[in-house]
Tab-separated table of C-alpha atoms and ligand atoms in Angstrom:
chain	number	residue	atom	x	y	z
I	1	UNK	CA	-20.585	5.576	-16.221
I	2	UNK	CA	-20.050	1.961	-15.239
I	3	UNK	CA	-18.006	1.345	-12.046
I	4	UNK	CA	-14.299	1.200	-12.481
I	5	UNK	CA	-12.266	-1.630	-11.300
I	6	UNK	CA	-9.814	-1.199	-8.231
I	7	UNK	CA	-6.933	-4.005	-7.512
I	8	UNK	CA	-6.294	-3.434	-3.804
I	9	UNK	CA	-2.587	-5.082	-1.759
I	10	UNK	CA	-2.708	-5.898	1.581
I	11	UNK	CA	-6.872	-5.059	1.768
I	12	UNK	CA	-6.462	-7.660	4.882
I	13	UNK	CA	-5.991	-5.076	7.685
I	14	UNK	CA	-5.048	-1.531	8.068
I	15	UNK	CA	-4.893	0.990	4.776
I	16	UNK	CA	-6.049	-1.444	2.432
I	17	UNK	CA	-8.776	-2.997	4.522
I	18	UNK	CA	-10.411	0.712	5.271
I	19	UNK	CA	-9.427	1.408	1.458
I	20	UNK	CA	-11.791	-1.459	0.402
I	21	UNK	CA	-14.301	-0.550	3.095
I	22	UNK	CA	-14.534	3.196	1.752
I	23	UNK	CA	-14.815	2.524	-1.932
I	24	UNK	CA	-17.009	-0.952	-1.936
I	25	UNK	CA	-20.349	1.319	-2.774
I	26	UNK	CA	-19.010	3.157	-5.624
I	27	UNK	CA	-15.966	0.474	-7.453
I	28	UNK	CA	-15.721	-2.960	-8.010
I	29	UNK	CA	-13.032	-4.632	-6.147
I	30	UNK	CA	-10.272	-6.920	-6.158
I	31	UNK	CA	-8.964	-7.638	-3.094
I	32	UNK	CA	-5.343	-9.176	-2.232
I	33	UNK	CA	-3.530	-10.109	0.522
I	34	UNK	CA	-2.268	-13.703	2.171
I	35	UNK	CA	-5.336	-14.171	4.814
I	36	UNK	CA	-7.698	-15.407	2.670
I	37	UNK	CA	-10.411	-15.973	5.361
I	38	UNK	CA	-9.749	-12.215	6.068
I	39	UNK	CA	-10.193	-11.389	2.681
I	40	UNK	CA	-13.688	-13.693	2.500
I	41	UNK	CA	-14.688	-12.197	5.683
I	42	UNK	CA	-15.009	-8.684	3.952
I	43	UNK	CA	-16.242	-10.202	0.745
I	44	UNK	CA	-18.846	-11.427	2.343
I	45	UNK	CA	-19.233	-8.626	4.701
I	46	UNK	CA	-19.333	-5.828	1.776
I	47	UNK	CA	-21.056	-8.019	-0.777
I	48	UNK	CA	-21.276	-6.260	-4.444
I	49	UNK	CA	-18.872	-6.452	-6.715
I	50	UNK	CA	-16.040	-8.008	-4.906
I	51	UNK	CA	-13.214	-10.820	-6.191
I	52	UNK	CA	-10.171	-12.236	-3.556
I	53	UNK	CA	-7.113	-12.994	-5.047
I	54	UNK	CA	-4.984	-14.500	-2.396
I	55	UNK	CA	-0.871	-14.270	-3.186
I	56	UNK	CA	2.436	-13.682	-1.477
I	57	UNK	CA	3.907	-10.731	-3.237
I	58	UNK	CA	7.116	-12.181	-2.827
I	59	UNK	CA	6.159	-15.552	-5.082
I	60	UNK	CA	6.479	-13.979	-8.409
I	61	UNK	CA	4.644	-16.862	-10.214
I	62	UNK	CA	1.718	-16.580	-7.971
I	63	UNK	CA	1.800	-13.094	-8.278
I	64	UNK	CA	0.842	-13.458	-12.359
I	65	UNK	CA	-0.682	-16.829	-11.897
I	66	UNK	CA	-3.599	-14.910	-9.837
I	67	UNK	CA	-4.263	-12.029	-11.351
I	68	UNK	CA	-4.037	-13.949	-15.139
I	69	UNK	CA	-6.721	-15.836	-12.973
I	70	UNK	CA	-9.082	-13.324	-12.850
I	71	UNK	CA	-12.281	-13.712	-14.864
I	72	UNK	CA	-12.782	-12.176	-18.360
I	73	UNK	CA	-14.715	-8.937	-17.156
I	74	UNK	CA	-12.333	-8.424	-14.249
I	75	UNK	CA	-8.730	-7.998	-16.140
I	76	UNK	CA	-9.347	-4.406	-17.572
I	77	UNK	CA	-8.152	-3.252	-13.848
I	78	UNK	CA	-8.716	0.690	-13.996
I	79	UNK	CA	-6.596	1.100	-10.768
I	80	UNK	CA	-4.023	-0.430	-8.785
I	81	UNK	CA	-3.168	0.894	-5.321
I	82	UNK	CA	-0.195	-1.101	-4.510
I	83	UNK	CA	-0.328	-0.652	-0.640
I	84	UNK	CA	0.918	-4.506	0.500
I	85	UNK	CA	3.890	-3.784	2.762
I	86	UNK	CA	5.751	-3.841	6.046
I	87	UNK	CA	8.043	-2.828	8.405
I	88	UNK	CA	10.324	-5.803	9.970
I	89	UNK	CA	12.179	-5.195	12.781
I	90	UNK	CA	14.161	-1.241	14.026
I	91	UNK	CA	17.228	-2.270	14.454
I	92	UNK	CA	20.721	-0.556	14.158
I	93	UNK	CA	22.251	-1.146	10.771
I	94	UNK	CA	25.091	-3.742	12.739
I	95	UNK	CA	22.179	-5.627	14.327
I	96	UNK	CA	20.178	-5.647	11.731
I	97	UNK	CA	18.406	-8.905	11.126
I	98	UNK	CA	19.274	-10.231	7.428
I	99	UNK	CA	15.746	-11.934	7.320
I	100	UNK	CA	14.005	-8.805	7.891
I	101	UNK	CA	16.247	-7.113	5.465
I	102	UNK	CA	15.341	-9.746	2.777
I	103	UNK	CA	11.127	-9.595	4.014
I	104	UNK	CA	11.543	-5.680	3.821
I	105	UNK	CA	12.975	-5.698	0.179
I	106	UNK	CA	11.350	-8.779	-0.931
I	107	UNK	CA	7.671	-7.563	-0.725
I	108	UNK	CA	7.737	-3.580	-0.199
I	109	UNK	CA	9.841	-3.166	-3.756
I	110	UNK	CA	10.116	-6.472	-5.484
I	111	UNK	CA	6.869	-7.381	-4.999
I	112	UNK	CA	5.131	-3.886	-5.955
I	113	UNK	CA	7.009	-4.540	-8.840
I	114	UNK	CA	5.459	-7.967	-10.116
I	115	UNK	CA	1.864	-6.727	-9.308
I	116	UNK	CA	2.614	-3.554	-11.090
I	117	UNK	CA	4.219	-5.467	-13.955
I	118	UNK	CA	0.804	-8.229	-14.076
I	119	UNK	CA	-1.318	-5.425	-14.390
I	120	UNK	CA	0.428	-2.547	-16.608
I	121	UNK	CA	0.255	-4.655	-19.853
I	122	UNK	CA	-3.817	-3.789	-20.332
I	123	UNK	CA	-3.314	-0.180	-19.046
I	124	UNK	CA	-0.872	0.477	-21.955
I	125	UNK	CA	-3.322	-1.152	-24.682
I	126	UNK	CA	-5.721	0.408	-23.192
I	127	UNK	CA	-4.041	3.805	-23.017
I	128	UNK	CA	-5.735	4.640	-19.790
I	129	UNK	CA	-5.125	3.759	-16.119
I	130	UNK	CA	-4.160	5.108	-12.451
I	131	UNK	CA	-1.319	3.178	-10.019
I	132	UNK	CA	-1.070	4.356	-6.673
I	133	UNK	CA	2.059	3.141	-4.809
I	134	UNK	CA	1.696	3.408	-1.026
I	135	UNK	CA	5.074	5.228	-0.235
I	136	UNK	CA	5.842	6.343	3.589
I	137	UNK	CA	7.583	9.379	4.780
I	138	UNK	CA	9.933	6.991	5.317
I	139	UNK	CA	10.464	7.171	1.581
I	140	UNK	CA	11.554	10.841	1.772
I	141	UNK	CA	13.648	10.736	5.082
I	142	UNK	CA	15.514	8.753	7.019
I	143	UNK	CA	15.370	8.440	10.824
I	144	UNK	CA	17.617	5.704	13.111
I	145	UNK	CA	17.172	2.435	12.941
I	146	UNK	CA	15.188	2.979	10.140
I	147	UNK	CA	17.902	2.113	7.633
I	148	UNK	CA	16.327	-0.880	5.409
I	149	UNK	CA	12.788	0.342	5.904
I	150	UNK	CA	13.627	3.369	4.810
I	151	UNK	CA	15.673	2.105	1.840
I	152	UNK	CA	12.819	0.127	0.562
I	153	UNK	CA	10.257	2.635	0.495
I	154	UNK	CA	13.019	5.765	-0.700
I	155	UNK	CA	13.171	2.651	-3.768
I	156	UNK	CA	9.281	2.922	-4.055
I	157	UNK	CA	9.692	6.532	-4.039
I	158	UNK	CA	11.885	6.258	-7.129
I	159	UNK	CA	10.057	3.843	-8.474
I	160	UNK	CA	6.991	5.987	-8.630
I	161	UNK	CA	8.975	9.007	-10.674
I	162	UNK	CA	10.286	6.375	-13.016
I	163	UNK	CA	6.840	4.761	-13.592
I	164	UNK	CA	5.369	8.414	-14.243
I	165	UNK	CA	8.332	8.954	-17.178
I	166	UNK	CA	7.378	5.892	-18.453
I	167	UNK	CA	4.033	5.405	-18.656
I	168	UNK	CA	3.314	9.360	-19.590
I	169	UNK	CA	2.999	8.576	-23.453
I	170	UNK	CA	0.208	6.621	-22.524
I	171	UNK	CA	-1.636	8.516	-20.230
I	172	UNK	CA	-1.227	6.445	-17.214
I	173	UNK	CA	-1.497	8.335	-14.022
I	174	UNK	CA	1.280	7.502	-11.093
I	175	UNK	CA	0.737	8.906	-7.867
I	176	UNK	CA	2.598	8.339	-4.366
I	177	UNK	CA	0.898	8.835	-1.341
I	178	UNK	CA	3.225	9.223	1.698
I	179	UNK	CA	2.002	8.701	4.980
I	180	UNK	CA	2.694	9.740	8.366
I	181	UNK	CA	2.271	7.319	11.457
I	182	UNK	CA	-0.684	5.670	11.439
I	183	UNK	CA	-2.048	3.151	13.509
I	184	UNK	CA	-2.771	0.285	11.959
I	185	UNK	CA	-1.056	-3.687	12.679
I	186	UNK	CA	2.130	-1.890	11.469
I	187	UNK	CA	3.906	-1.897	14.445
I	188	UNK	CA	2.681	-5.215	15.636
I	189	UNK	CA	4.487	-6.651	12.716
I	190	UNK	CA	7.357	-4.366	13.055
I	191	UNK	CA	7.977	-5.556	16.898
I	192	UNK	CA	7.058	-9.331	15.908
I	193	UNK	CA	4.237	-9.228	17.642
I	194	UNK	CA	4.901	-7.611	21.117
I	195	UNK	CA	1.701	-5.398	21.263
I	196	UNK	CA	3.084	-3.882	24.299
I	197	UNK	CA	6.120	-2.358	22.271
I	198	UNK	CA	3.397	-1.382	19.172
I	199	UNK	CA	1.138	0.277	21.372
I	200	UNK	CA	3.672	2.462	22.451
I	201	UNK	CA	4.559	4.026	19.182
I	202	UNK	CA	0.413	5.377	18.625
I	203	UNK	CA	0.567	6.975	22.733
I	204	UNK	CA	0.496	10.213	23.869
I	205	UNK	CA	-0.317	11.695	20.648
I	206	UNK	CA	-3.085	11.457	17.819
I	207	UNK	CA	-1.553	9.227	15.185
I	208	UNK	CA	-3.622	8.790	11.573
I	209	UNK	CA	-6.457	6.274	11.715
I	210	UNK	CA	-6.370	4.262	8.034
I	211	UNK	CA	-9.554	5.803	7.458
I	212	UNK	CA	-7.585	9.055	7.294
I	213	UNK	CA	-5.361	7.376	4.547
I	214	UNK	CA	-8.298	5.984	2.996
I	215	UNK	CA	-10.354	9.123	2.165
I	216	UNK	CA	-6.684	10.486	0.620
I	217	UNK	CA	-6.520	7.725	-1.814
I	218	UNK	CA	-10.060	7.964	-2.817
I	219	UNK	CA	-9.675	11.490	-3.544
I	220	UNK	CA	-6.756	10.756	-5.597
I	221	UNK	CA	-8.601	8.300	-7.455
I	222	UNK	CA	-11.676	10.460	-7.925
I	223	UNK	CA	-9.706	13.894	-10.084
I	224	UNK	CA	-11.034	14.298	-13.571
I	225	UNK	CA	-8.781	12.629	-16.138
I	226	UNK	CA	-6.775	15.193	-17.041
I	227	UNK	CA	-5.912	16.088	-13.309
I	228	UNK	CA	-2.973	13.803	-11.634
I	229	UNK	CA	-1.643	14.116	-7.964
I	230	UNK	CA	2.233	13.590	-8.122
I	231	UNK	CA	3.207	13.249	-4.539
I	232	UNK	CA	0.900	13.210	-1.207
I	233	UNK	CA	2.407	13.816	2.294
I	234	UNK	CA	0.007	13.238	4.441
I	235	UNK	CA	0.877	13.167	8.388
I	236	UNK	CA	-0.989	13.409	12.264
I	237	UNK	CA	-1.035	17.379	13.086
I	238	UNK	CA	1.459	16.459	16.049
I	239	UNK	CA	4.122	14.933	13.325
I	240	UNK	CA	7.022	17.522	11.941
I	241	UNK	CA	8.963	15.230	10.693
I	242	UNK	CA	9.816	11.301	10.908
I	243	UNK	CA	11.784	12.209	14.124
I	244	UNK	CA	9.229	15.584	15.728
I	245	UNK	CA	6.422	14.476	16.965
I	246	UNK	CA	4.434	16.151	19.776
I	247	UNK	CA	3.976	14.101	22.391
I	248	UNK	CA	2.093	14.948	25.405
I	249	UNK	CA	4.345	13.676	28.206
E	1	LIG	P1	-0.804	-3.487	8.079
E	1	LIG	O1	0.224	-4.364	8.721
E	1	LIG	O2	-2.062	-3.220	8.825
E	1	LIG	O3	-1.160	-4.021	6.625
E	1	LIG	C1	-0.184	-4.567	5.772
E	1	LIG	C2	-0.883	-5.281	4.636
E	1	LIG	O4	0.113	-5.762	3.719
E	1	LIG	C3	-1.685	-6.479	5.109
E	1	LIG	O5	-2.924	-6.505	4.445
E	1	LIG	C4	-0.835	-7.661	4.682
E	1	LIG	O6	-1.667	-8.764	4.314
E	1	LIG	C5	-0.129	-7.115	3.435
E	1	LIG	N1	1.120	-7.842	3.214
E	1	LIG	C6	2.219	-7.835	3.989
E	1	LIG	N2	3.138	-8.693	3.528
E	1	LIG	C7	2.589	-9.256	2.406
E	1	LIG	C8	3.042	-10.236	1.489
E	1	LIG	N3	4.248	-10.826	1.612
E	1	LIG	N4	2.227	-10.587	0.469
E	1	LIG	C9	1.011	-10.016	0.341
E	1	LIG	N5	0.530	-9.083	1.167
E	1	LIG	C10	1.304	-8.714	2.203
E	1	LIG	O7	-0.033	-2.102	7.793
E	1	LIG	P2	-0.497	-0.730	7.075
E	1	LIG	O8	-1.904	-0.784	6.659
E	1	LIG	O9	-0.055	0.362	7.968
E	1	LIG	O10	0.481	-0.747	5.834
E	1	LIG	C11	0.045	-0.604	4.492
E	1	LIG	C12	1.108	0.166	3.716
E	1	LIG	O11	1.231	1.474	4.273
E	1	LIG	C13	2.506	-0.459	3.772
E	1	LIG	O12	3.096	-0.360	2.488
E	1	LIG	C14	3.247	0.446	4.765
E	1	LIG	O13	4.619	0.465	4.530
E	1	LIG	C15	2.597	1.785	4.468
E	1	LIG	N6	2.698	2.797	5.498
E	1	LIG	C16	2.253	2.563	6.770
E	1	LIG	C17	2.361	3.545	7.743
E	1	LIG	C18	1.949	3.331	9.158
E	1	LIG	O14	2.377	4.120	10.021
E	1	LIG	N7	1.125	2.351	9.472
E	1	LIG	C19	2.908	4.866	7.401
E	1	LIG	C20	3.367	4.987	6.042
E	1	LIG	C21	3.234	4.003	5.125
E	1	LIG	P3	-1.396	-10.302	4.692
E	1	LIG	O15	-0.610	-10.312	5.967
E	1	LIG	O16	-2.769	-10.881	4.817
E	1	LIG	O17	-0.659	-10.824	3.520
E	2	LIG	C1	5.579	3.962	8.397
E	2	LIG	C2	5.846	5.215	9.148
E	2	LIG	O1	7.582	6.403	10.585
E	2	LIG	O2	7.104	4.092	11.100
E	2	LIG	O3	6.039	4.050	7.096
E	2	LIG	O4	8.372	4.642	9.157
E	2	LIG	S1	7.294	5.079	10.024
């Protein structure tokens, strides 16, 4: 069977950088993200089968504009794993930073939503395809001063169900995967770039590694065709819940 093709968000650090790391060998790639030397760095790095598509997920035309871009024998894209995504600021919901709020919605629903929309059309001629939507737990509960995090990733979290309505008649797959806390540049962009205040969050406890998220998304990817996983919660043994988590002092 020839490889299928897998359109990667935010393959520039974290989940979708140990995403693209785990699957170079066996897919051919299409990686995304705004760092394009990041995103040539692994290229190079990985070798194969591998095409960059630098975008903001937020610009809608560049969105289309790049992946219309993409040569002949790359469009049929067989998967999409729509991972790009971010936590800005904790706040209370009265301090809340409007720019954050506007980051937060802009690119973890609106701009899942353009990639998925750029890439859908040739799944539904083709009657065939597989989106994975990076969810959270934060898209099943809430916790403080998670308000518009939460929000936007309870949206991708609806999002996915609708997608799976829609798309059933033509035997599209749609699968959330929900993680846990996992240590990745997450926090650093959640704090703004105090590392102190991000290192914090991954102590005293074992968080994920995005390896860990990784290997769940390529067994996702890897059922037979008729098998589909809905909804995967995946968490750190120490996590309960977004609010119990077992930490050692
Ligand atoms: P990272 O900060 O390590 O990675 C985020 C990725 O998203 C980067 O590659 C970044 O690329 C990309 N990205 C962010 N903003 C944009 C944008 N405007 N346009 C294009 N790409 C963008 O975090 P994670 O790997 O942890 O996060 C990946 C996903 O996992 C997110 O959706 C997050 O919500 C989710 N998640 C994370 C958890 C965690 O604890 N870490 C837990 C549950 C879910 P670049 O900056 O180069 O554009
Ligand atoms: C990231 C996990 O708990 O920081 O989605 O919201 S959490």
């Amino acid at each position: 069977m020839s490889k299928r093709i897998v359109l990667i968000t935010g393959a520039t650090s974290g989940i979708g950088e140990a995403t693209t790391r785990l699957l170079a060998d066996n897919y051919r790639l299409i990686i995304c993200g705004r760092r394009k030397e990041r995103l040539e760095g692994l290229k190079k790095e990985l070798g194969g089968d591998v095409q960059t598509l630098s975008f903001d997920v937020r610009d809608k035309k560049a969105v289309f504009d790049s992946i219309n871009s993409l040569p002949e024998d790359w469009q049929k894209v067989d998967i999409l794993i729509n991972n790009a995504g971010n936590a800005h600021g904790l706040d209370l919901i009265h301090e809340g930073n409007t720019d954050d709020w506007d980051a937060m919605m802009d690119i973890n629903v609106k701009g899942l939503l353009y990639v998925s929309k750029a890439v859908l059309p040739q799944m539904v001629d083709r009657q065939q395809g597989h989106i994975v939507n990076i969810s959270s737990i934060a898209g099943l509960e809430v916790y403080p001063k998670g308000n518009v995090y939460c929000a936007s990733k309870h949206a991708v979290d609806a999002l996915t169900k609708g997608m799976r309505m829609d798309l059933n008649e033509h035997g599209i797959k749609v699968t959330s995967i929900d993680p846990g806390l996992v240590e990745t540049e997450f926090s650093e962009v959640r704090f703004k770039g105090n590392s102190e205040k991000a290192k914090q969050v991954y102590q005293n406890y074992t968080p994920l590694t995005a390896h860990d998220v990784a290997e769940t998304i390529e067994f996702v990817i890897s059922r037979p065709a008729h098998v589909m996983i809905g909804d995967l919660l995946i968490l750190p043994t120490d996590q309960a819940s977004s609010t119990i988590v077992n930490k050692k002092s």
